[in-house]
Amino acid sequence: MTESTDISALNAPYLGGLNDRQREAVLALDGPVLVLAGAGTGKTRVLTTRLAHILTSGLAWPSQILAVTFTNKAANEMKERIGRLIGRPVEGWWLGTFHALAARILRSQAELVGLKPNFTIVSTDDQLRLVKQLIEAEGLDSQRWPSRVVLGIIERWKDRGLAPDKVSRAELAEVASGRILDLYHAYQQRLLTLNACDFGDLLLHNLTIFRTAPDQLERYQQQFRYILVDEYQDTNVAQYLWLRALAQGHKNICCVGDDDQSVYGWRGAEVENILKFEKDFPGAKVIRLEQNYRSTPHILAAASGLIAHNEGRLGKTLWTDVPEGEKVRVIGAWDGTEEARQIGDEIETLQRRGSELKDIAILVRAGFQTREFEERFITLGIPYRVIGGPRFYERQEIRDALAYLRLIHQADDGLAFERIVNTPRRGLGDTTLKQLNEIARAQSLSIPEVARQIVSTDELKPAARRALGSFMNDVARWRQMASATHHAELAQIVLDESGYTAMWQQDKSIEAPGRLENLKELVRALEDFESLESFLDHVSLVMENAESGPRDQVSIMTLHGAKGLEFDTVFLPGWEEGLFPHPRALDENGIKGLEEERRLAYVGITRARKLAIIGHAGSRRIHNQWQNSLPSRFLAELPKENIDRQDHVGFTPPKPSGFGAQTWGGNAGGGNAHPWTSNGRSFSQRKPQTIDVEAELLPSSSGVYPSGTRVFHQKFGYGKVLTADGDKLEIAFDKAGVKKVMAGFVLPAEKAG
């Protein structure tokens, strides 16, 4: 109880039903407070009740409260819940995301950083285009230093609150030939010239204002009598600095979070922010919410025993009053396919016992794991949905790869052609496609057929003609290889030689590594089919079945996407070394990465209300190779008294047979093999076969313009036909000279007049 709290407010209805620790967190209004809210302990209820209590007690107006959430959805839900608690809508809030609140401050202080109040917040596409212009202006190789790579580095600096003048020389490394800082300066200057900023600038400019205009900082420090922050463990450095600056006024800052659920280090979150709260705010009160209202004792004990192996944590012990329930089950499978079959059988058993599918979730560490479950569920007729992303065969990179395979299988697949003719970029843009479409319509030909013919004429500009000719030669060569090359190996060759793999390898976005893993899983899936045709037919049927489904569906998502959700039954497949903990996290961040992976495992287990089932496979195809899989080290860290083991750890994984045994290298321990290799050799190292695209042409039809016919061409003018070979004409134009053109682009001279 605080001195300023009205006694009548302590009997308010909204305080009813809170447990002792929740009530303490709501009423601790003076000074800094850290609420360590364990999974399922009623964090949102504490936040909304605390805000309602401040308002109804008359301690502050809505405009004097700064409440920060991580998503707009969370902000809207909080606003609605508070309105219900106090019986009226609340206006004039400073309630929203970090970026929304920082933008509001910046609009009123824009001149202090060289902007006008009506500045534009640019999109990612605009950012990439601007960076590319600057790279080219600096005379740098945009192929070696793609704009996405340079922008990614700049964004990471902004997440850490580093303006160009704050970046140390030690951080420059060899990026962009040592000129990355020049690009950062030029990028920021260009944004100012455009009266624009990006999302990172919203906080960065705020920090500049706070540093250079102390009177304005003091104004906001005095305005915000109370500051509340949700998901504090997920803040990055810039967000942390922004909050710390604003809290130095009244010092009534309440941060709610869980250090054991900090799982977004890969996007800039710093778990250290919550760990050092007491150091940043001396005398801070730390309140632990430990009574869990979600999970059974066995689930909580298993999760607590696992997370206790982390050293970088503040510590808390979750407990619950709910019945004991089942132990956490650990089930071993022969391989990934068997794992999917086991889980499918378990779900059917749960259905027979009355469970609804909407109360069941499968949480995977990597996106590529979803494919086997999706296909198994389609076979069994179990409705499902993929949350946080499209289904496997609907993903951008999978659709692109399938388009390559479709065009190889079916030479006239125009839709597939249009999708990948300029992916990766080959300089074949909308203008070229428009020309091809016009001819195709006029001649009643497929677009690929027009492309095969037009590369030997002069209709296209030389650069576009060369690029299209090279692409069509590649497609023809791959099609010829298809008769003598296994379709899975062919897919790898195509992805490598087309430049599609390299495109995602050079992409430094957060999604790129997952896209590469999905491509590897696609190639692995091809091995299960007798032919490319049977695989493409299978995909078509899968897509047809996925078009619609009932509302009662199993949820499939990544562990990162599951944070904040809960289900009666949670399946956690793939708990193996080399997959979970994920090797990339260990390679890049060592012990720190391992602890974040363990927090991710903790998040996964605590999503379950009644039953958690952890799975691992004795062998799995990863990076297109059979690998003998060791159980994840996390399994050994689970307390034995809370686990029911059914994993038969000692079995010997099966020896791959068929194509996999003959073609893929064994590499049982993962090794250092290139992720796109066959027998240890990169497919991109294969010497391409030379195949003339003319060999792929259909037999020519009889000419429609005999030699000597006067014709008109919109680009080249009037001329006389010299020779005709089907729809390809050689014409001596009066002014343009001799050109080869498509018959569809000319008219008889008398009709042109």
GROMACS .gro file of C-alpha atoms in nm, residues 27 42 64 110 143 162 316 381 386-387 405 418 478 499 502 549 594 625 638 662 674 676 681:
model
   23
   27LEU     CA    1  -0.033  -0.208  -0.549
   42GLY     CA    2  -0.133  -1.417  -1.493
   64GLN     CA    3   0.050   1.077  -1.767
  110ALA     CA    4   1.116   1.650  -3.552
  143GLN     CA    5   2.673  -0.835  -5.619
  162LEU     CA    6   2.440   0.358  -3.244
  316LYS     CA    7   1.201  -1.851  -0.959
  381GLY     CA    8  -0.735  -3.674  -4.287
  386VAL     CA    9   0.042  -2.371  -3.989
  387ILE     CA   10   0.057  -2.065  -3.763
  405LEU     CA   11   1.087  -2.835  -6.167
  418GLU     CA   12   0.677  -1.634  -6.553
  478TRP     CA   13   1.836  -2.953  -6.726
  499GLY     CA   14   2.173  -1.913  -5.871
  502ALA     CA   15   2.321  -1.844  -5.381
  549GLY     CA   16  -1.060  -2.698  -4.379
  594LEU     CA   17   2.297  -2.252  -2.571
  625GLN     CA   18   2.215  -3.655  -4.587
  638LEU     CA   19   1.491  -3.318  -1.750
  662GLN     CA   20   2.415  -4.457  -5.325
  674HIS     CA   21   2.898  -2.857  -4.789
  676TRP     CA   22   2.455  -2.875  -5.100
  681ARG     CA   23   3.114  -3.246  -5.425
   0.00000   0.00000   0.00000
